[in-house]
Short mmCIF file of N, CA, C and O in Angstrom, two decimals:
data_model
loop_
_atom_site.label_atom_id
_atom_site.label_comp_id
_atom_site.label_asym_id
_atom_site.label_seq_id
_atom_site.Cartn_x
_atom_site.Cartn_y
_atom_site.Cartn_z
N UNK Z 1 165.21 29.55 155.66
CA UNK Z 1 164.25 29.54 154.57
C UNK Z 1 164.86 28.85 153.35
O UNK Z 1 164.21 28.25 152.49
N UNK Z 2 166.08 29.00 153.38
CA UNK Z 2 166.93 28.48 151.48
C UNK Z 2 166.39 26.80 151.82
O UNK Z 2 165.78 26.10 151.02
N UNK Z 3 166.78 26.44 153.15
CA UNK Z 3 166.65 24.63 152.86
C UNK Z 3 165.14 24.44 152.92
O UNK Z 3 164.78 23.42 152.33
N UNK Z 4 164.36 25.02 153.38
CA UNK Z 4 162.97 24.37 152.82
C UNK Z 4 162.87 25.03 151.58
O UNK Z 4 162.20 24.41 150.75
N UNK Z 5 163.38 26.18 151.20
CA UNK Z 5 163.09 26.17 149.18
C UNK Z 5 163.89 25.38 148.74
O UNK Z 5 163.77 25.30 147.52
N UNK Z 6 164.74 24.66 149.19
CA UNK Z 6 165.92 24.17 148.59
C UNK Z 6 165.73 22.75 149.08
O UNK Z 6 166.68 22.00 148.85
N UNK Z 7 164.74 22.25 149.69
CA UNK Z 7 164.24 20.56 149.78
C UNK Z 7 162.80 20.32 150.31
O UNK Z 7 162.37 19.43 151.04
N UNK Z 8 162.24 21.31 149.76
CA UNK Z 8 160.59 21.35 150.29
C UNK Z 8 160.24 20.64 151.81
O UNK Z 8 161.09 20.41 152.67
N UNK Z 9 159.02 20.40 151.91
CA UNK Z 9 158.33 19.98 153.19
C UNK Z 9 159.39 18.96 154.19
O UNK Z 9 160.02 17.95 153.88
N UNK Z 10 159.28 19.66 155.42
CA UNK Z 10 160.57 18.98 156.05
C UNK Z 10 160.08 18.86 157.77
O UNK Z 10 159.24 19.63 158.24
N UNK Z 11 160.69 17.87 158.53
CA UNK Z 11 160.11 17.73 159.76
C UNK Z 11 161.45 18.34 160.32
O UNK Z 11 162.44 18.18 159.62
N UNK Z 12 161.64 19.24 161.91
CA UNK Z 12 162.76 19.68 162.20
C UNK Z 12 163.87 19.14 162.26
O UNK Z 12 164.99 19.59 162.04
N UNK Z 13 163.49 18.09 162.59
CA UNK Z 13 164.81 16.67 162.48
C UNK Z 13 165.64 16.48 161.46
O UNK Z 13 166.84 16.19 161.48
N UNK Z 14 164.63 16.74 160.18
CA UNK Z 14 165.57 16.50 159.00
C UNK Z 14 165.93 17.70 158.62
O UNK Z 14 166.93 17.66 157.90
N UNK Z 15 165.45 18.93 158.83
CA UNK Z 15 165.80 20.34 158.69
C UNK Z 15 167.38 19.93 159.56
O UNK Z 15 168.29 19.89 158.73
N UNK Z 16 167.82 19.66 160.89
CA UNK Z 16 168.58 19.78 161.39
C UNK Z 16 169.60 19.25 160.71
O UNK Z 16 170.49 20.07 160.48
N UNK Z 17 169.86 17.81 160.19
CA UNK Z 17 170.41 17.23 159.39
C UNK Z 17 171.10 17.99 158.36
O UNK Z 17 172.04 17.41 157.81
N UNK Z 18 170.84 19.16 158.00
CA UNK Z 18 171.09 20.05 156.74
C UNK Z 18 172.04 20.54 157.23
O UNK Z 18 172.90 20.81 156.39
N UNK Z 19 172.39 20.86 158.55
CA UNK Z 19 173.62 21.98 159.02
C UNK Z 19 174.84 21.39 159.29
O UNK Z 19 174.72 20.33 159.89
N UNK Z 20 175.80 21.67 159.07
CA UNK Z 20 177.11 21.09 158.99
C UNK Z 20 176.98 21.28 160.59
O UNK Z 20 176.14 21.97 161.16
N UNK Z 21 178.48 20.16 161.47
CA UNK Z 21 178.37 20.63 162.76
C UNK Z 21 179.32 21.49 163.02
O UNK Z 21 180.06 21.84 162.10
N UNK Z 22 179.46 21.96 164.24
CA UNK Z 22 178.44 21.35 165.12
C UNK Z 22 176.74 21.91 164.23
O UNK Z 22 176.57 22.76 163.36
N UNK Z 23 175.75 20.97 164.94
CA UNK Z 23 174.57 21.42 164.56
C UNK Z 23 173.90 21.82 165.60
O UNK Z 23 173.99 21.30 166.71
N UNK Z 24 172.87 23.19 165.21
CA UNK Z 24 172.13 23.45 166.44
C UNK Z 24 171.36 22.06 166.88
O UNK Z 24 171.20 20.94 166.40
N UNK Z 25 170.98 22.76 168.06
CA UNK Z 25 170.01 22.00 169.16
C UNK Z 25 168.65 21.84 168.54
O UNK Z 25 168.09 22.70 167.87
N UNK Z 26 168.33 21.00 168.75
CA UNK Z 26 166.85 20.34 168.31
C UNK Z 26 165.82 21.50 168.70
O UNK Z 26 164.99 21.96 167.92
N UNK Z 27 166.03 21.92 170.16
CA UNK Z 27 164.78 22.83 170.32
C UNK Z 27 164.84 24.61 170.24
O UNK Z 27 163.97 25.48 170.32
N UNK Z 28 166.06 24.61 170.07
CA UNK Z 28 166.79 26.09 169.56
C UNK Z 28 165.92 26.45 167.70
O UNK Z 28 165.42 27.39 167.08
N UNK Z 29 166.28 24.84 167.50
CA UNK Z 29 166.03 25.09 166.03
C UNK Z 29 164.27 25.24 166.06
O UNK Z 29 163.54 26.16 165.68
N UNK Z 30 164.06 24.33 166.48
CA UNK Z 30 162.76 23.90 166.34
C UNK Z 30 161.79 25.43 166.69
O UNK Z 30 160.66 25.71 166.30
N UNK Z 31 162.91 26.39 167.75
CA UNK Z 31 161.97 27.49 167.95
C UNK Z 31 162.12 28.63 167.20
O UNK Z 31 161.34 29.57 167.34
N UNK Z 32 163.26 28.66 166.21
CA UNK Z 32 163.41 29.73 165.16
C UNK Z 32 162.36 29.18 164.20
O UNK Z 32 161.71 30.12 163.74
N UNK Z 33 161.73 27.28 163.46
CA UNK Z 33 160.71 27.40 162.77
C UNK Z 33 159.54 28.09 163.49
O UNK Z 33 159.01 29.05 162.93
N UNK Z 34 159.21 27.78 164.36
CA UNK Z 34 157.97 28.23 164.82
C UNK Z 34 157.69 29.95 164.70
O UNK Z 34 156.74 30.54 164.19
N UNK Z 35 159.10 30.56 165.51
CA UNK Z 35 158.68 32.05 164.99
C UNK Z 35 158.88 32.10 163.48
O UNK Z 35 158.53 33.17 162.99
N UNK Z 36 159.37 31.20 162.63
CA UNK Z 36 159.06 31.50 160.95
C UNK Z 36 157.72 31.20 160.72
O UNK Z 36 157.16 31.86 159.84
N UNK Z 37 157.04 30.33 161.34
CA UNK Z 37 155.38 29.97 160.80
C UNK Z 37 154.71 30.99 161.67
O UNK Z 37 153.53 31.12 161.33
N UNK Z 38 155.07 31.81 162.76
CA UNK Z 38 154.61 32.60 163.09
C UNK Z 38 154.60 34.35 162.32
O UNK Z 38 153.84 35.32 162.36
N UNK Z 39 155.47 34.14 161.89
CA UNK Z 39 155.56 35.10 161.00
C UNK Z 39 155.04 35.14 159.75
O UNK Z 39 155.07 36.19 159.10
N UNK Z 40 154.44 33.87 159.19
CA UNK Z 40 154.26 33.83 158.25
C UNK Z 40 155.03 33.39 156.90
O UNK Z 40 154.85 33.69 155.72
N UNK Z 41 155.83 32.66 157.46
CA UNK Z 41 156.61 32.79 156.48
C UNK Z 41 156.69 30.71 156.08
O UNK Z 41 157.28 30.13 155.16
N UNK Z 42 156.27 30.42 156.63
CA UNK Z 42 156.50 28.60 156.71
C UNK Z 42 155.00 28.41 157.30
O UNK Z 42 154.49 29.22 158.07
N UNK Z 43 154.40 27.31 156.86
CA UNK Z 43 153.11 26.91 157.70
C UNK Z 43 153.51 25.06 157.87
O UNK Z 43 154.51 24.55 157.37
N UNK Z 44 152.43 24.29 158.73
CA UNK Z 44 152.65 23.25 159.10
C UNK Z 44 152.17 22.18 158.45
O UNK Z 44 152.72 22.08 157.35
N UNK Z 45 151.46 21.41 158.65
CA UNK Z 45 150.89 19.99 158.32
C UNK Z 45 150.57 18.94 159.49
O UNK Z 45 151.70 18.47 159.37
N UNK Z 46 150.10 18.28 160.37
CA UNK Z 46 150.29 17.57 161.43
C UNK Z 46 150.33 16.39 160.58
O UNK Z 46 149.67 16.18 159.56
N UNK Z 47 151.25 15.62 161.18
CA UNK Z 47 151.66 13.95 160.70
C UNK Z 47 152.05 13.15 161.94
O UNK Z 47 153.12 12.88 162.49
N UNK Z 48 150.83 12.90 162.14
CA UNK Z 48 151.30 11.84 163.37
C UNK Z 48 150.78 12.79 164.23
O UNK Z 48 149.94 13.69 164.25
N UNK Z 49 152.05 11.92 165.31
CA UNK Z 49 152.59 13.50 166.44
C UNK Z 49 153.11 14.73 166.28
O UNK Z 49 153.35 15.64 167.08
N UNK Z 50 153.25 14.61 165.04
CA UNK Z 50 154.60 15.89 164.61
C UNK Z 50 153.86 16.70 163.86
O UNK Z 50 152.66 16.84 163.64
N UNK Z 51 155.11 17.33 163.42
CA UNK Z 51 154.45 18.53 162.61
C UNK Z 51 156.15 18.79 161.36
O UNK Z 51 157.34 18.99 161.62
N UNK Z 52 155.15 18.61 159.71
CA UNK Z 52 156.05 18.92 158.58
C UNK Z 52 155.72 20.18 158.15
O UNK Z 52 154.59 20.54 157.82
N UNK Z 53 156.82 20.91 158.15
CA UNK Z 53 156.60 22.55 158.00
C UNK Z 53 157.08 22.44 156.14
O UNK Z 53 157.65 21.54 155.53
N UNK Z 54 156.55 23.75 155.68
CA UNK Z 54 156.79 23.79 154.52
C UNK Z 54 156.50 25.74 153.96
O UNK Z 54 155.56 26.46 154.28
N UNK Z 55 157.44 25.99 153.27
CA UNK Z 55 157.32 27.67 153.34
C UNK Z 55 156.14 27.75 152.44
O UNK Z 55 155.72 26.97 151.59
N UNK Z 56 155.65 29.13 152.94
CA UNK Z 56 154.17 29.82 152.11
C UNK Z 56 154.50 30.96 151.35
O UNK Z 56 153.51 31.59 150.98
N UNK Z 57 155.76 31.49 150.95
CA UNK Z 57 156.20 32.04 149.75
C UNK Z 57 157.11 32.06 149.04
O UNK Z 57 157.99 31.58 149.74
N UNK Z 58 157.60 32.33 147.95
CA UNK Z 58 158.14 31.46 147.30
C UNK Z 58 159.71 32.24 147.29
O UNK Z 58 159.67 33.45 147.51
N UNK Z 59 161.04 31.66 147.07
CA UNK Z 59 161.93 33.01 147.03
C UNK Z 59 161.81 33.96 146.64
O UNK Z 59 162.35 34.81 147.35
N UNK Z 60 161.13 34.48 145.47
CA UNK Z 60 161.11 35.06 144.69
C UNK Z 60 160.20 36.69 145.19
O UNK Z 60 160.33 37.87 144.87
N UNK Z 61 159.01 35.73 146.38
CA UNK Z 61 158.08 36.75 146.89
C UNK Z 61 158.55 36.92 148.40
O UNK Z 61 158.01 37.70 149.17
N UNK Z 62 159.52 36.19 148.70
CA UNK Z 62 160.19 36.48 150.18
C UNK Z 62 161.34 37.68 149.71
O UNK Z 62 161.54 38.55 150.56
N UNK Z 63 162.13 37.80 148.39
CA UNK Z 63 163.17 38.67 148.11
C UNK Z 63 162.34 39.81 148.22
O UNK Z 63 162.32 40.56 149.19
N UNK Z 64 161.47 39.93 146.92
CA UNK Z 64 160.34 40.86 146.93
C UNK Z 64 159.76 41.83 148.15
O UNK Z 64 159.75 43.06 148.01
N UNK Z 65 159.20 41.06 149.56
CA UNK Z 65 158.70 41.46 150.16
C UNK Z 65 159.58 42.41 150.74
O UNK Z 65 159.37 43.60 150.99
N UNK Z 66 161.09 41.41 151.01
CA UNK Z 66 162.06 41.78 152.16
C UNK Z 66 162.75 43.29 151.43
O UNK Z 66 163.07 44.35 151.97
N UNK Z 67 162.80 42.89 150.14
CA UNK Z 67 163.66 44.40 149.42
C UNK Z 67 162.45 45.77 149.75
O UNK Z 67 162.83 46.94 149.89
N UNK Z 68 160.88 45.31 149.84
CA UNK Z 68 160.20 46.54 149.99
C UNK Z 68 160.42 47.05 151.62
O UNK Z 68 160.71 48.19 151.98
N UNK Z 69 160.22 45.98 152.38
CA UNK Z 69 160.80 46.48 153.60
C UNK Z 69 162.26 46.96 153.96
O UNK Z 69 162.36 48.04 154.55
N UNK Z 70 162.71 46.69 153.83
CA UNK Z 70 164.41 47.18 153.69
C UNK Z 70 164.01 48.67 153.14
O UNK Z 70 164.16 49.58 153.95
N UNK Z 71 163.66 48.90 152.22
CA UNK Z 71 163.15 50.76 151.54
C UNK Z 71 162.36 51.09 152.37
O UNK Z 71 162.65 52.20 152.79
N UNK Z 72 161.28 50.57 152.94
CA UNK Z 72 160.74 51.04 153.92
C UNK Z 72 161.12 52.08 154.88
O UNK Z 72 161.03 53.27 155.18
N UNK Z 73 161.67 50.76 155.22
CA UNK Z 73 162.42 50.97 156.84
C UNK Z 73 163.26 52.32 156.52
O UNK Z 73 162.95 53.51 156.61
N UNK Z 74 164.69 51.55 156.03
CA UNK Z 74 165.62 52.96 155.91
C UNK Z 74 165.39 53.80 154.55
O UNK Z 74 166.37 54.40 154.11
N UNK Z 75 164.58 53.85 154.09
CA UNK Z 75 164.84 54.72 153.37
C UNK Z 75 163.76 55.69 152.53
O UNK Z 75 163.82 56.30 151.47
N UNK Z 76 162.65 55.50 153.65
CA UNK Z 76 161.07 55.94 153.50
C UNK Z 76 160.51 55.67 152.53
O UNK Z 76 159.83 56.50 151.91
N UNK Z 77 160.66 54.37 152.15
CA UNK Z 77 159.91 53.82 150.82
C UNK Z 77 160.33 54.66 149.76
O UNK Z 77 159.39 54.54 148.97
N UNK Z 78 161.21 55.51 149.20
CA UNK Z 78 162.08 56.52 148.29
C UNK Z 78 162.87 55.00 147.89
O UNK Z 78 163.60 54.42 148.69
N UNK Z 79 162.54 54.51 146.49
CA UNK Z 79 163.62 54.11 145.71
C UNK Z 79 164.86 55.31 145.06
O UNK Z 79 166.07 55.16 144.89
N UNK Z 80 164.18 56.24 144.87
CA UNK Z 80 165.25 57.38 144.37
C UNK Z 80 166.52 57.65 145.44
O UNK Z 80 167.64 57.96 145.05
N UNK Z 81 166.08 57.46 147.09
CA UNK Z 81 167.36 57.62 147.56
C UNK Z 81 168.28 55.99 147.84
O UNK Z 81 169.38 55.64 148.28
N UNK Z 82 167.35 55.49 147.41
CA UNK Z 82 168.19 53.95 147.43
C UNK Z 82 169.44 54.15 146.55
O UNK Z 82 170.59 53.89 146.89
N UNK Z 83 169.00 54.69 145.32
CA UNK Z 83 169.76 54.59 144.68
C UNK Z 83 170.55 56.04 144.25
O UNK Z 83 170.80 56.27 143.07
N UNK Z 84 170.82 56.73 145.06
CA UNK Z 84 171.20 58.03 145.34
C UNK Z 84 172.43 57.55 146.51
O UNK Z 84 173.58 57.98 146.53
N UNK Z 85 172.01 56.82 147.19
CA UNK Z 85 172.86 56.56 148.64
C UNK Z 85 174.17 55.31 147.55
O UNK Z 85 175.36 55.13 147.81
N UNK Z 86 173.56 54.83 146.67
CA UNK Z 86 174.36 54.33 146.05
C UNK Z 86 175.57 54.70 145.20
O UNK Z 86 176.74 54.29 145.24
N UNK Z 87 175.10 55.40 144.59
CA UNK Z 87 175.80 56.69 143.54
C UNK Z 87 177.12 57.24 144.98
O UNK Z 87 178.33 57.09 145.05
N UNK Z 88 176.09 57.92 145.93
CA UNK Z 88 176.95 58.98 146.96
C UNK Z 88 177.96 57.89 147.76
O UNK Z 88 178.82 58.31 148.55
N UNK Z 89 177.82 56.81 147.54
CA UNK Z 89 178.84 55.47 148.36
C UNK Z 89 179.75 54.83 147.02
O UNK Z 89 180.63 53.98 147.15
N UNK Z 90 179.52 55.14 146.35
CA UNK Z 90 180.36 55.24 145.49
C UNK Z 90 180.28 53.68 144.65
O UNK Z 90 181.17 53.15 144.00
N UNK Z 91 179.08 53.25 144.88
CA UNK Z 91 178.83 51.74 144.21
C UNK Z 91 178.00 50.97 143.25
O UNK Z 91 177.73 49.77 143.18
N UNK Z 92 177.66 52.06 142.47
CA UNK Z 92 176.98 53.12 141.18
C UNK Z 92 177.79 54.24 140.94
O UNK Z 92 177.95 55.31 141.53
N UNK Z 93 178.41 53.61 139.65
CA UNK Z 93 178.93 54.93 138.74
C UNK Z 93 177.66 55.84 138.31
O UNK Z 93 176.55 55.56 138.75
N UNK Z 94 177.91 57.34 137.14
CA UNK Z 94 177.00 57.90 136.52
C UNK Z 94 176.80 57.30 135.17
O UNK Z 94 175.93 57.49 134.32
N UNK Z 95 177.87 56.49 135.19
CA UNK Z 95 177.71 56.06 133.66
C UNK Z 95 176.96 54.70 134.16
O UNK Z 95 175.84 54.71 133.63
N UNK Z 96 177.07 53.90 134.71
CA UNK Z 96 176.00 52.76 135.03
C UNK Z 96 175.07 53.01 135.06
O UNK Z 96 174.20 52.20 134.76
N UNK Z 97 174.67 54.88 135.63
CA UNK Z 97 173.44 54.83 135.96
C UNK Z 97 172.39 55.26 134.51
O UNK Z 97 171.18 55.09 134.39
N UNK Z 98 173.44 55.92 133.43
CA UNK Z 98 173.13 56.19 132.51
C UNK Z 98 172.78 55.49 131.44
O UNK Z 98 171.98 55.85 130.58
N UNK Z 99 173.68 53.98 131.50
CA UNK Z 99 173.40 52.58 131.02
C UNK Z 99 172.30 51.64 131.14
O UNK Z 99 171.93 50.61 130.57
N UNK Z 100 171.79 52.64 132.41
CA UNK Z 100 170.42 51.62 133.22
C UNK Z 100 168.82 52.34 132.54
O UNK Z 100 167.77 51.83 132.14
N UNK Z 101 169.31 53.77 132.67
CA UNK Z 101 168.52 54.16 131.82
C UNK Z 101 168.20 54.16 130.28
O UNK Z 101 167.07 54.29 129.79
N UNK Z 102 169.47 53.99 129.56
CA UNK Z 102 169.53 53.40 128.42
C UNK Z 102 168.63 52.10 127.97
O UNK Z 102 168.11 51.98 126.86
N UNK Z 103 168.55 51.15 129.01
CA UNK Z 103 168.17 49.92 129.34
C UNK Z 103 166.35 50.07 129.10
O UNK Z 103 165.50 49.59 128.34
N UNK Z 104 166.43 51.19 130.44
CA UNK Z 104 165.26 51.04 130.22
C UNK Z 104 164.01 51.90 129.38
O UNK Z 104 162.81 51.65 129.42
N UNK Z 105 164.50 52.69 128.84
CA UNK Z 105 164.12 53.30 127.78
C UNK Z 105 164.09 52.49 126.58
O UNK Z 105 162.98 52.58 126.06
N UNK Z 106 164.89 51.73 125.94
CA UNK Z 106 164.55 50.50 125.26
C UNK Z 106 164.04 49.36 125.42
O UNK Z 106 163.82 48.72 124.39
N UNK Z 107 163.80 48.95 126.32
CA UNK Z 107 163.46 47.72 127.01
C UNK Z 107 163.66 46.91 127.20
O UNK Z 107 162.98 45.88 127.19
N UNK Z 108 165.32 47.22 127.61
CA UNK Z 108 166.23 45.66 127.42
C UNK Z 108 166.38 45.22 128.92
O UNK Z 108 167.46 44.69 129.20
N UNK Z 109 165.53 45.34 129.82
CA UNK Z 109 165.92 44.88 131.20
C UNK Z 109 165.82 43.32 131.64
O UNK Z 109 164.76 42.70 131.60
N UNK Z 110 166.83 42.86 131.99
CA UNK Z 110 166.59 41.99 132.21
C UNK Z 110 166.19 41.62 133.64
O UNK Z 110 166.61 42.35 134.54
N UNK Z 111 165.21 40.28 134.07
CA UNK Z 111 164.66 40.16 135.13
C UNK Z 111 165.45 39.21 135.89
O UNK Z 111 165.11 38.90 137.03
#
């Protein structure tokens, strides 16, 4: 997903071009886009014979989506134990967490 946000509309060929080598296989690659446009996540264009894929959300709403699933999944949609499991792993202090609230009680958060 980074190299089509990171060089827009692209045919697999030149997607391939992007990977240092060795580089995957033309049709290895070509079948991880397809389950990405199958998923939703890249759609196509026909040109020619071919086909120029190009993503349908933006990083910003792919981070978005993926951070709500990630809570989902493990952690029953509870942001409170997200950040509870954090604190208890020891990667959140109390005083960070007290700083955050500081934050946001004034409204200094930054995005």
């Amino acid at each position: 997903m980074n190299h089509f946000w990171d060089h827009g509309k692209m045919y697999v060929r030149e997607l391939r071009e992007l990977y240092p080598d060795p580089k995957p296989h033309f049709n290895t690659l070509s079948t991880q886009v397809r389950d990405l446009e199958k998923d939703g996540y890249i759609k196509h264009e026909v040109v020619g014979a071919t086909h120029r894929y190009c993503p349908t959300l933006t990083r910003e709403e792919y981070t978005k989506m993926s951070l709500s699933g990630f809570v989902g999944k493990y952690f029953r949609n509870s942001y409170l134990k997200v950040v509870s499991s954090f604190v208890s792993e020891e990667k959140v202090t109390v005083e960070e967490l007290k700083e955050l609230i500081r934050q946001i009680e004034n409204g200094e958060l930054d995005d």
